Structures are given as structure tokens and as C-alpha cells.
mmCIF file of N, CA and C in Angstrom:
data_model
loop_
_atom_site.group_PDB
_atom_site.id
_atom_site.type_symbol
_atom_site.label_atom_id
_atom_site.label_comp_id
_atom_site.label_asym_id
_atom_site.label_seq_id
_atom_site.Cartn_x
_atom_site.Cartn_y
_atom_site.Cartn_z
ATOM 1 N N MET A 171 -1.008 8.986 -12.656
ATOM 2 C CA MET A 171 -0.204 7.797 -12.528
ATOM 3 C C MET A 171 0.506 7.539 -13.854
ATOM 4 N N SER A 172 1.708 7.031 -13.784
ATOM 5 C CA SER A 172 2.479 6.778 -14.992
ATOM 6 C C SER A 172 1.906 5.593 -15.771
ATOM 7 N N LYS A 173 2.315 5.523 -17.009
ATOM 8 C CA LYS A 173 1.861 4.434 -17.875
ATOM 9 C C LYS A 173 3.101 3.771 -18.468
ATOM 10 N N ALA A 174 3.108 2.455 -18.530
ATOM 11 C CA ALA A 174 4.250 1.721 -19.062
ATOM 12 C C ALA A 174 4.397 1.984 -20.560
ATOM 13 N N LEU A 175 5.626 2.072 -21.007
ATOM 14 C CA LEU A 175 5.867 2.230 -22.437
ATOM 15 C C LEU A 175 5.497 0.937 -23.163
ATOM 16 N N SER A 176 5.213 1.057 -24.444
ATOM 17 C CA SER A 176 4.693 -0.083 -25.201
ATOM 18 C C SER A 176 5.694 -1.241 -25.267
ATOM 19 N N ILE A 177 5.147 -2.423 -25.374
ATOM 20 C CA ILE A 177 5.981 -3.625 -25.485
ATOM 21 C C ILE A 177 6.772 -3.579 -26.787
ATOM 22 N N ASP A 178 6.163 -3.041 -27.850
ATOM 23 C CA ASP A 178 6.849 -2.925 -29.133
ATOM 24 C C ASP A 178 8.121 -2.092 -28.999
ATOM 25 N N LEU A 179 8.031 -0.947 -28.336
ATOM 26 C CA LEU A 179 9.203 -0.096 -28.135
ATOM 27 C C LEU A 179 10.244 -0.825 -27.302
ATOM 28 N N ARG A 180 9.816 -1.472 -26.253
ATOM 29 C CA ARG A 180 10.740 -2.210 -25.399
ATOM 30 C C ARG A 180 11.478 -3.294 -26.193
ATOM 31 N N GLU A 181 10.721 -4.019 -27.032
ATOM 32 C CA GLU A 181 11.340 -5.084 -27.834
ATOM 33 C C GLU A 181 12.336 -4.517 -28.840
ATOM 34 N N ARG A 182 12.027 -3.366 -29.446
ATOM 35 C CA ARG A 182 12.954 -2.764 -30.405
ATOM 36 C C ARG A 182 14.241 -2.312 -29.731
ATOM 37 N N VAL A 183 14.140 -1.758 -28.534
ATOM 38 C CA VAL A 183 15.337 -1.332 -27.799
ATOM 39 C C VAL A 183 16.191 -2.548 -27.450
ATOM 40 N N VAL A 184 15.573 -3.601 -26.945
ATOM 41 C CA VAL A 184 16.313 -4.814 -26.575
ATOM 42 C C VAL A 184 16.925 -5.469 -27.812
ATOM 43 N N ALA A 185 16.211 -5.460 -28.926
ATOM 44 C CA ALA A 185 16.748 -6.035 -30.165
ATOM 45 C C ALA A 185 17.970 -5.249 -30.634
ATOM 46 N N ALA A 186 17.926 -3.928 -30.502
ATOM 47 C CA ALA A 186 19.079 -3.106 -30.890
ATOM 48 C C ALA A 186 20.286 -3.417 -30.009
ATOM 49 N N ILE A 187 20.048 -3.620 -28.728
ATOM 50 C CA ILE A 187 21.144 -3.981 -27.808
ATOM 51 C C ILE A 187 21.695 -5.352 -28.168
ATOM 52 N N ALA A 188 20.809 -6.291 -28.475
ATOM 53 C CA ALA A 188 21.241 -7.649 -28.847
ATOM 54 C C ALA A 188 22.009 -7.640 -30.162
ATOM 55 N N ALA A 189 21.711 -6.675 -31.034
ATOM 56 C CA ALA A 189 22.391 -6.586 -32.325
ATOM 57 C C ALA A 189 23.765 -5.933 -32.208
ATOM 58 N N GLY A 190 24.133 -5.493 -31.011
ATOM 59 C CA GLY A 190 25.469 -4.953 -30.816
ATOM 60 C C GLY A 190 25.522 -3.488 -30.439
ATOM 61 N N SER A 191 24.416 -2.824 -30.408
ATOM 62 C CA SER A 191 24.379 -1.416 -30.016
ATOM 63 C C SER A 191 24.581 -1.310 -28.510
ATOM 64 N N SER A 192 25.198 -0.246 -28.070
ATOM 65 C CA SER A 192 25.357 -0.052 -26.630
ATOM 66 C C SER A 192 24.009 0.354 -26.036
ATOM 67 N N TRP A 193 23.894 0.238 -24.707
ATOM 68 C CA TRP A 193 22.650 0.620 -24.045
ATOM 69 C C TRP A 193 22.339 2.087 -24.292
ATOM 70 N N ARG A 194 23.374 2.916 -24.160
ATOM 71 C CA ARG A 194 23.166 4.359 -24.335
ATOM 72 C C ARG A 194 22.787 4.700 -25.770
ATOM 73 N N ALA A 195 23.445 4.077 -26.719
ATOM 74 C CA ALA A 195 23.137 4.355 -28.125
ATOM 75 C C ALA A 195 21.719 3.909 -28.472
ATOM 76 N N ALA A 196 21.317 2.745 -27.975
ATOM 77 C CA ALA A 196 19.958 2.255 -28.227
ATOM 78 C C ALA A 196 18.938 3.178 -27.561
ATOM 79 N N ALA A 197 19.252 3.659 -26.383
ATOM 80 C CA ALA A 197 18.346 4.555 -25.667
ATOM 81 C C ALA A 197 18.172 5.864 -26.417
ATOM 82 N N VAL A 198 19.267 6.431 -26.897
ATOM 83 C CA VAL A 198 19.194 7.688 -27.654
ATOM 84 C C VAL A 198 18.419 7.466 -28.954
ATOM 85 N N ARG A 199 18.697 6.370 -29.636
ATOM 86 C CA ARG A 199 18.041 6.080 -30.911
ATOM 87 C C ARG A 199 16.516 6.004 -30.783
ATOM 88 N N PHE A 200 16.040 5.421 -29.687
ATOM 89 C CA PHE A 200 14.602 5.237 -29.513
ATOM 90 C C PHE A 200 13.969 6.256 -28.565
ATOM 91 N N GLY A 201 14.758 7.173 -28.046
ATOM 92 C CA GLY A 201 14.224 8.247 -27.210
ATOM 93 C C GLY A 201 13.769 7.815 -25.832
ATOM 94 N N VAL A 202 14.486 6.885 -25.245
ATOM 95 C CA VAL A 202 14.188 6.459 -23.874
ATOM 96 C C VAL A 202 15.430 6.678 -23.030
ATOM 97 N N SER A 203 15.295 6.532 -21.725
ATOM 98 C CA SER A 203 16.459 6.707 -20.854
ATOM 99 C C SER A 203 17.369 5.483 -20.923
ATOM 100 N N ALA A 204 18.645 5.715 -20.646
ATOM 101 C CA ALA A 204 19.607 4.611 -20.630
ATOM 102 C C ALA A 204 19.244 3.608 -19.536
ATOM 103 N N ALA A 205 18.731 4.116 -18.422
ATOM 104 C CA ALA A 205 18.342 3.228 -17.324
ATOM 105 C C ALA A 205 17.221 2.281 -17.762
ATOM 106 N N SER A 206 16.285 2.790 -18.560
ATOM 107 C CA SER A 206 15.207 1.929 -19.052
ATOM 108 C C SER A 206 15.759 0.841 -19.958
ATOM 109 N N ALA A 207 16.696 1.210 -20.826
ATOM 110 C CA ALA A 207 17.301 0.223 -21.724
ATOM 111 C C ALA A 207 18.002 -0.873 -20.925
ATOM 112 N N VAL A 208 18.718 -0.481 -19.892
ATOM 113 C CA VAL A 208 19.417 -1.445 -19.040
ATOM 114 C C VAL A 208 18.407 -2.364 -18.346
ATOM 115 N N ARG A 209 17.338 -1.778 -17.779
ATOM 116 C CA ARG A 209 16.323 -2.577 -17.075
ATOM 117 C C ARG A 209 15.636 -3.552 -18.016
ATOM 118 N N TRP A 210 15.296 -3.090 -19.215
ATOM 119 C CA TRP A 210 14.594 -3.964 -20.155
ATOM 120 C C TRP A 210 15.483 -5.114 -20.620
ATOM 121 N N ALA A 211 16.774 -4.840 -20.855
ATOM 122 C CA ALA A 211 17.695 -5.910 -21.251
ATOM 123 C C ALA A 211 17.837 -6.932 -20.116
ATOM 124 N N ALA A 212 17.908 -6.439 -18.888
ATOM 125 C CA ALA A 212 18.002 -7.344 -17.732
ATOM 126 C C ALA A 212 16.706 -8.139 -17.566
ATOM 127 N N LEU A 213 15.576 -7.504 -17.834
ATOM 128 C CA LEU A 213 14.285 -8.180 -17.724
ATOM 129 C C LEU A 213 14.183 -9.337 -18.715
ATOM 130 N N VAL A 214 14.697 -9.135 -19.921
ATOM 131 C CA VAL A 214 14.680 -10.205 -20.920
ATOM 132 C C VAL A 214 15.567 -11.363 -20.459
ATOM 133 N N ARG A 215 16.737 -11.040 -19.897
ATOM 134 C CA ARG A 215 17.637 -12.094 -19.409
ATOM 135 C C ARG A 215 16.998 -12.878 -18.262
ATOM 136 N N GLU A 216 16.341 -12.180 -17.346
ATOM 137 C CA GLU A 216 15.815 -12.834 -16.154
ATOM 138 C C GLU A 216 14.451 -13.471 -16.370
ATOM 139 N N ALA A 217 13.533 -12.756 -17.048
ATOM 140 C CA ALA A 217 12.159 -13.233 -17.174
ATOM 141 C C ALA A 217 11.835 -13.739 -18.574
ATOM 142 N N GLY A 218 12.684 -13.417 -19.549
ATOM 143 C CA GLY A 218 12.434 -13.862 -20.909
ATOM 144 C C GLY A 218 11.442 -13.006 -21.671
ATOM 145 N N SER A 219 11.027 -11.900 -21.106
ATOM 146 C CA SER A 219 10.047 -11.030 -21.746
ATOM 147 C C SER A 219 10.269 -9.600 -21.272
ATOM 148 N N VAL A 220 9.850 -8.655 -22.107
ATOM 149 C CA VAL A 220 9.963 -7.248 -21.723
ATOM 150 C C VAL A 220 8.638 -6.703 -21.205
ATOM 151 N N ALA A 221 7.668 -7.565 -20.994
ATOM 152 C CA ALA A 221 6.353 -7.130 -20.535
ATOM 153 C C ALA A 221 6.477 -6.431 -19.180
ATOM 154 N N PRO A 222 5.788 -5.305 -19.030
ATOM 155 C CA PRO A 222 5.873 -4.588 -17.756
ATOM 156 C C PRO A 222 5.114 -5.306 -16.653
ATOM 157 N N GLY A 223 5.531 -5.076 -15.435
ATOM 158 C CA GLY A 223 4.819 -5.622 -14.285
ATOM 159 C C GLY A 223 3.588 -4.785 -14.000
ATOM 160 N N PRO A 224 2.796 -5.182 -13.040
ATOM 161 C CA PRO A 224 1.596 -4.419 -12.714
ATOM 162 C C PRO A 224 1.953 -3.047 -12.152
ATOM 163 N N LEU A 225 1.161 -2.051 -12.518
ATOM 164 C CA LEU A 225 1.359 -0.696 -12.015
ATOM 165 C C LEU A 225 0.268 -0.352 -11.021
ATOM 166 N N GLY A 226 0.645 0.395 -10.006
ATOM 167 C CA GLY A 226 -0.331 0.886 -9.048
ATOM 168 C C GLY A 226 -0.907 -0.217 -8.190
ATOM 169 N N GLY A 227 -1.987 0.129 -7.554
ATOM 170 C CA GLY A 227 -2.657 -0.847 -6.711
ATOM 171 C C GLY A 227 -2.031 -0.971 -5.338
ATOM 172 N N ASP A 228 -2.626 -1.782 -4.552
ATOM 173 C CA ASP A 228 -2.199 -1.997 -3.184
ATOM 174 C C ASP A 228 -1.174 -3.118 -3.162
ATOM 175 N N ARG A 229 -0.009 -2.815 -2.666
ATOM 176 C CA ARG A 229 1.059 -3.817 -2.656
ATOM 177 C C ARG A 229 1.382 -4.346 -1.265
ATOM 178 N N ARG A 230 0.908 -3.636 -0.220
ATOM 179 C CA ARG A 230 1.342 -4.014 1.116
ATOM 180 C C ARG A 230 0.233 -4.446 2.060
ATOM 181 N N SER A 231 -1.009 -4.409 1.618
ATOM 182 C CA SER A 231 -2.075 -4.755 2.559
ATOM 183 C C SER A 231 -2.003 -6.210 2.985
ATOM 184 N N ALA A 232 -1.388 -7.057 2.189
ATOM 185 C CA ALA A 232 -1.286 -8.473 2.553
ATOM 186 C C ALA A 232 -0.509 -8.652 3.851
ATOM 187 N N GLN A 233 0.410 -7.735 4.156
ATOM 188 C CA GLN A 233 1.195 -7.845 5.379
ATOM 189 C C GLN A 233 0.312 -7.710 6.619
ATOM 190 N N ILE A 234 -0.616 -6.748 6.608
ATOM 191 C CA ILE A 234 -1.486 -6.573 7.765
ATOM 192 C C ILE A 234 -2.645 -7.561 7.720
ATOM 193 N N GLU A 235 -3.072 -7.927 6.520
ATOM 194 C CA GLU A 235 -4.172 -8.890 6.386
ATOM 195 C C GLU A 235 -3.785 -10.252 6.958
ATOM 196 N N ALA A 236 -2.507 -10.552 6.993
ATOM 197 C CA ALA A 236 -2.046 -11.820 7.568
ATOM 198 C C ALA A 236 -2.369 -11.888 9.069
ATOM 199 N N HIS A 237 -2.588 -10.723 9.694
ATOM 200 C CA HIS A 237 -2.873 -10.664 11.123
ATOM 201 C C HIS A 237 -4.316 -10.239 11.389
ATOM 202 N N ALA A 238 -5.174 -10.419 10.402
ATOM 203 C CA ALA A 238 -6.574 -9.993 10.513
ATOM 204 C C ALA A 238 -7.283 -10.664 11.681
ATOM 205 N N ALA A 239 -7.045 -11.941 11.892
ATOM 206 C CA ALA A 239 -7.726 -12.661 12.976
ATOM 207 C C ALA A 239 -7.388 -12.032 14.325
ATOM 208 N N LEU A 240 -6.132 -11.697 14.540
ATOM 209 C CA LEU A 240 -5.713 -11.081 15.799
ATOM 210 C C LEU A 240 -6.362 -9.712 15.972
ATOM 211 N N ILE A 241 -6.352 -8.908 14.933
ATOM 212 C CA ILE A 241 -6.920 -7.557 15.016
ATOM 213 C C ILE A 241 -8.418 -7.625 15.295
ATOM 214 N N LEU A 242 -9.116 -8.469 14.576
ATOM 215 C CA LEU A 242 -10.561 -8.588 14.774
ATOM 216 C C LEU A 242 -10.898 -9.168 16.152
ATOM 217 N N ARG A 243 -10.045 -10.037 16.657
ATOM 218 C CA ARG A 243 -10.254 -10.584 18.000
ATOM 219 C C ARG A 243 -10.081 -9.477 19.047
ATOM 220 N N LEU A 244 -9.112 -8.587 18.842
ATOM 221 C CA LEU A 244 -8.921 -7.462 19.765
ATOM 222 C C LEU A 244 -10.151 -6.562 19.784
ATOM 223 N N VAL A 245 -10.736 -6.339 18.620
ATOM 224 C CA VAL A 245 -11.942 -5.503 18.532
ATOM 225 C C VAL A 245 -13.122 -6.197 19.197
ATOM 226 N N ASP A 246 -13.218 -7.507 19.043
ATOM 227 C CA ASP A 246 -14.315 -8.251 19.681
ATOM 228 C C ASP A 246 -14.188 -8.212 21.204
ATOM 229 N N GLN A 247 -12.955 -8.270 21.699
ATOM 230 C CA GLN A 247 -12.734 -8.262 23.140
ATOM 231 C C GLN A 247 -13.072 -6.904 23.757
ATOM 232 N N LYS A 248 -12.761 -5.832 23.031
ATOM 233 C CA LYS A 248 -13.006 -4.479 23.537
ATOM 234 C C LYS A 248 -13.546 -3.647 22.388
ATOM 235 N N SER A 249 -14.837 -3.407 22.389
ATOM 236 C CA SER A 249 -15.478 -2.769 21.236
ATOM 237 C C SER A 249 -15.053 -1.320 21.039
ATOM 238 N N ASP A 250 -14.631 -0.629 22.095
ATOM 239 C CA ASP A 250 -14.236 0.772 21.942
ATOM 240 C C ASP A 250 -12.714 0.943 21.943
ATOM 241 N N ILE A 251 -12.010 -0.067 21.488
ATOM 242 C CA ILE A 251 -10.549 -0.023 21.439
ATOM 243 C C ILE A 251 -10.099 1.026 20.415
ATOM 244 N N THR A 252 -9.011 1.715 20.727
ATOM 245 C CA THR A 252 -8.493 2.734 19.816
ATOM 246 C C THR A 252 -7.448 2.126 18.890
ATOM 247 N N LEU A 253 -7.155 2.842 17.827
ATOM 248 C CA LEU A 253 -6.132 2.364 16.896
ATOM 249 C C LEU A 253 -4.767 2.288 17.585
ATOM 250 N N ARG A 254 -4.494 3.231 18.470
ATOM 251 C CA ARG A 254 -3.220 3.205 19.211
ATOM 252 C C ARG A 254 -3.136 1.957 20.094
ATOM 253 N N GLU A 255 -4.250 1.585 20.720
ATOM 254 C CA GLU A 255 -4.247 0.379 21.555
ATOM 255 C C GLU A 255 -4.048 -0.872 20.704
ATOM 256 N N ILE A 256 -4.670 -0.895 19.544
ATOM 257 C CA ILE A 256 -4.470 -2.033 18.631
ATOM 258 C C ILE A 256 -3.018 -2.086 18.193
ATOM 259 N N GLN A 257 -2.457 -0.923 17.878
ATOM 260 C CA GLN A 257 -1.052 -0.857 17.460
ATOM 261 C C GLN A 257 -0.140 -1.393 18.570
ATOM 262 N N ALA A 258 -0.428 -1.036 19.808
ATOM 263 C CA ALA A 258 0.382 -1.502 20.938
ATOM 264 C C ALA A 258 0.263 -3.020 21.109
ATOM 265 N N GLN A 259 -0.948 -3.548 20.968
ATOM 266 C CA GLN A 259 -1.142 -4.997 21.092
ATOM 267 C C GLN A 259 -0.428 -5.748 19.972
ATOM 268 N N LEU A 260 -0.473 -5.186 18.774
ATOM 269 C CA LEU A 260 0.233 -5.816 17.656
ATOM 270 C C LEU A 260 1.743 -5.793 17.893
ATOM 271 N N ALA A 261 2.238 -4.689 18.450
ATOM 272 C CA ALA A 261 3.675 -4.593 18.734
ATOM 273 C C ALA A 261 4.097 -5.663 19.737
ATOM 274 N N LYS A 262 3.235 -5.942 20.738
ATOM 275 C CA LYS A 262 3.535 -7.010 21.701
ATOM 276 C C LYS A 262 3.619 -8.367 21.007
ATOM 277 N N ALA A 263 2.842 -8.515 19.922
ATOM 278 C CA ALA A 263 2.849 -9.770 19.162
ATOM 279 C C ALA A 263 3.956 -9.778 18.102
ATOM 280 N N GLY A 264 4.746 -8.712 18.071
ATOM 281 C CA GLY A 264 5.857 -8.652 17.126
ATOM 282 C C GLY A 264 5.476 -8.159 15.740
ATOM 283 N N VAL A 265 4.340 -7.474 15.632
ATOM 284 C CA VAL A 265 3.872 -6.971 14.343
ATOM 285 C C VAL A 265 3.968 -5.454 14.345
ATOM 286 N N SER A 266 4.669 -4.907 13.384
ATOM 287 C CA SER A 266 4.797 -3.458 13.258
ATOM 288 C C SER A 266 3.744 -2.961 12.277
ATOM 289 N N ALA A 267 2.887 -2.050 12.745
ATOM 290 C CA ALA A 267 1.842 -1.498 11.887
ATOM 291 C C ALA A 267 1.592 -0.054 12.275
ATOM 292 N N GLY A 268 1.447 0.785 11.285
ATOM 293 C CA GLY A 268 1.160 2.193 11.526
ATOM 294 C C GLY A 268 -0.324 2.429 11.714
ATOM 295 N N ILE A 269 -0.645 3.602 12.227
ATOM 296 C CA ILE A 269 -2.043 3.975 12.444
ATOM 297 C C ILE A 269 -2.788 4.021 11.113
ATOM 298 N N GLY A 270 -2.164 4.581 10.086
ATOM 299 C CA GLY A 270 -2.794 4.650 8.769
ATOM 300 C C GLY A 270 -3.065 3.273 8.192
ATOM 301 N N THR A 271 -2.156 2.354 8.426
ATOM 302 C CA THR A 271 -2.336 0.979 7.956
ATOM 303 C C THR A 271 -3.549 0.348 8.622
ATOM 304 N N LEU A 272 -3.671 0.567 9.927
ATOM 305 C CA LEU A 272 -4.816 0.017 10.651
ATOM 306 C C LEU A 272 -6.119 0.682 10.201
ATOM 307 N N TRP A 273 -6.070 1.987 9.973
ATOM 308 C CA TRP A 273 -7.262 2.692 9.515
ATOM 309 C C TRP A 273 -7.734 2.109 8.181
ATOM 310 N N ARG A 274 -6.799 1.891 7.243
ATOM 311 C CA ARG A 274 -7.165 1.324 5.940
ATOM 312 C C ARG A 274 -7.670 -0.114 6.090
ATOM 313 N N PHE A 275 -7.123 -0.866 7.045
ATOM 314 C CA PHE A 275 -7.593 -2.223 7.321
ATOM 315 C C PHE A 275 -9.076 -2.206 7.672
ATOM 316 N N PHE A 276 -9.470 -1.315 8.574
ATOM 317 C CA PHE A 276 -10.870 -1.221 8.976
ATOM 318 C C PHE A 276 -11.722 -0.592 7.882
ATOM 319 N N ASP A 277 -11.165 0.326 7.128
ATOM 320 C CA ASP A 277 -11.909 0.950 6.033
ATOM 321 C C ASP A 277 -12.268 -0.081 4.967
ATOM 322 N N ARG A 278 -11.359 -1.009 4.683
ATOM 323 C CA ARG A 278 -11.660 -2.064 3.705
ATOM 324 C C ARG A 278 -12.826 -2.929 4.156
ATOM 325 N N ARG A 279 -13.001 -3.053 5.453
ATOM 326 C CA ARG A 279 -14.090 -3.852 6.010
ATOM 327 C C ARG A 279 -15.329 -3.008 6.325
ATOM 328 N N ARG A 280 -15.263 -1.734 6.004
ATOM 329 C CA ARG A 280 -16.359 -0.797 6.269
ATOM 330 C C ARG A 280 -16.710 -0.761 7.763
ATOM 331 N N MET A 281 -15.682 -0.873 8.594
ATOM 332 C CA MET A 281 -15.873 -0.825 10.041
ATOM 333 C C MET A 281 -15.537 0.583 10.521
ATOM 334 N N THR A 282 -16.502 1.236 11.157
ATOM 335 C CA THR A 282 -16.275 2.578 11.685
ATOM 336 C C THR A 282 -16.779 2.643 13.123
ATOM 337 N N TRP A 283 -16.261 3.574 13.857
ATOM 338 C CA TRP A 283 -16.706 3.825 15.216
ATOM 339 C C TRP A 283 -17.144 5.275 15.276
ATOM 340 N N LYS A 284 -18.361 5.474 15.654
ATOM 341 C CA LYS A 284 -18.892 6.823 15.767
ATOM 342 C C LYS A 284 -18.876 7.235 17.236
ATOM 343 N N LYS A 285 -18.609 8.503 17.438
ATOM 344 C CA LYS A 285 -18.645 9.017 18.797
ATOM 345 C C LYS A 285 -20.091 9.099 19.262
ATOM 346 N N SER A 286 -20.289 8.992 20.559
ATOM 347 C CA SER A 286 -21.634 9.130 21.118
ATOM 348 C C SER A 286 -22.090 10.573 20.942
ATOM 349 N N PRO A 287 -23.387 10.792 20.745
ATOM 350 C CA PRO A 287 -23.858 12.169 20.624
ATOM 351 C C PRO A 287 -23.618 12.920 21.926
ATOM 352 N N PRO A 288 -23.385 14.211 21.844
ATOM 353 C CA PRO A 288 -23.107 14.965 23.070
ATOM 354 C C PRO A 288 -24.323 14.984 23.993
ATOM 355 N N THR A 289 -24.065 14.995 25.282
ATOM 356 C CA THR A 289 -25.138 15.039 26.269
ATOM 357 C C THR A 289 -25.195 16.426 26.888
ATOM 358 N N LEU A 290 -26.286 16.751 27.504
ATOM 359 C CA LEU A 290 -26.422 18.042 28.164
ATOM 360 C C LEU A 290 -25.462 18.133 29.340
ATOM 361 N N ARG A 291 -25.024 19.339 29.594
ATOM 362 C CA ARG A 291 -24.159 19.555 30.747
ATOM 363 C C ARG A 291 -24.977 19.406 32.020
ATOM 364 N N SER A 292 -24.305 19.046 33.076
ATOM 365 C CA SER A 292 -25.007 18.909 34.356
ATOM 366 C C SER A 292 -25.494 20.269 34.837
ATOM 367 N N ARG A 293 -26.462 20.257 35.730
ATOM 368 C CA ARG A 293 -27.049 21.499 36.213
ATOM 369 C C ARG A 293 -26.007 22.335 36.966
ATOM 370 N N THR A 294 -25.106 21.699 37.674
ATOM 371 C CA THR A 294 -24.098 22.447 38.403
ATOM 372 C C THR A 294 -23.090 23.084 37.455
ATOM 373 N N ALA A 295 -22.797 22.421 36.363
ATOM 374 C CA ALA A 295 -21.845 22.984 35.397
ATOM 375 C C ALA A 295 -22.483 24.153 34.642
ATOM 376 N N GLN A 296 -23.804 24.144 34.481
ATOM 377 C CA GLN A 296 -24.491 25.209 33.744
ATOM 378 C C GLN A 296 -24.512 26.513 34.528
ATOM 379 N N THR A 297 -24.554 26.434 35.830
ATOM 380 C CA THR A 297 -24.660 27.633 36.650
ATOM 381 C C THR A 297 -23.314 28.304 36.881
ATOM 382 N N SER A 298 -22.246 27.614 36.715
ATOM 383 C CA SER A 298 -20.953 28.237 36.982
ATOM 384 C C SER A 298 -20.331 28.851 35.782
#
């Protein structure tokens, strides 16, 4: 995973731009991309700081978590419901969710469904 460049470097690049240097010249001087210099200058204008935002982590689970009550109610109503059936029920409610999203939803809750152990074949099936 990538790591944010230091705040000190970001501040020096922005200070050079504020002192009259072009974005490209400041970027070359400090060994960063011109796009980074542009983003950092815009960040100072908008947020007042060059501090980086959070990196990594889960950014979208809140979208499916907002419908947790509905999903858990579907599971309570039918204990052997499949992820595809849950996906279809959510679609009827106007919620778009992928199978992987639903799998991670249940994984966060440590909810799993195990298949029943195999049973012996019937006597008629064994002879044929």
C-alpha cells in the first residue's frame, strides 16, 4: 500500500508555489509530480492544510450497513436463503449490492452457512 509523502515536503512545495514558482518548477525542484503540486496547492486553498486524508481501509461498507436491518430480517425469515436471493430482495427494495458485498457483510458478523454433511445413497441408487 502506498504511503503519503511527508507534511514537511508538502508544505515546502506549497510555499514555493506561493512565493511565485510555477507548479511544474516547484514539482521539479522538490522531486514530486506536477499533479501532486497542483493537488496540494488546491488542498491548502480548500481545507487550509496540506495534511493527507486517510489511506486504505473500508470506504464503502457504510452503504450496505445502512440496510443491515433488512438483510438480517431476510435471513431470519428464511435461514437457508442464498446470497443471490438476498441480492434479488434488496434490488426489489431499490438497493444495489453485489454478491461480494453481501459476503463481506456476513463475514464482518461472523455469520456462515455450512452445508449439511453428505448422506448415504439410497439402496436403489447403489445397485444401479
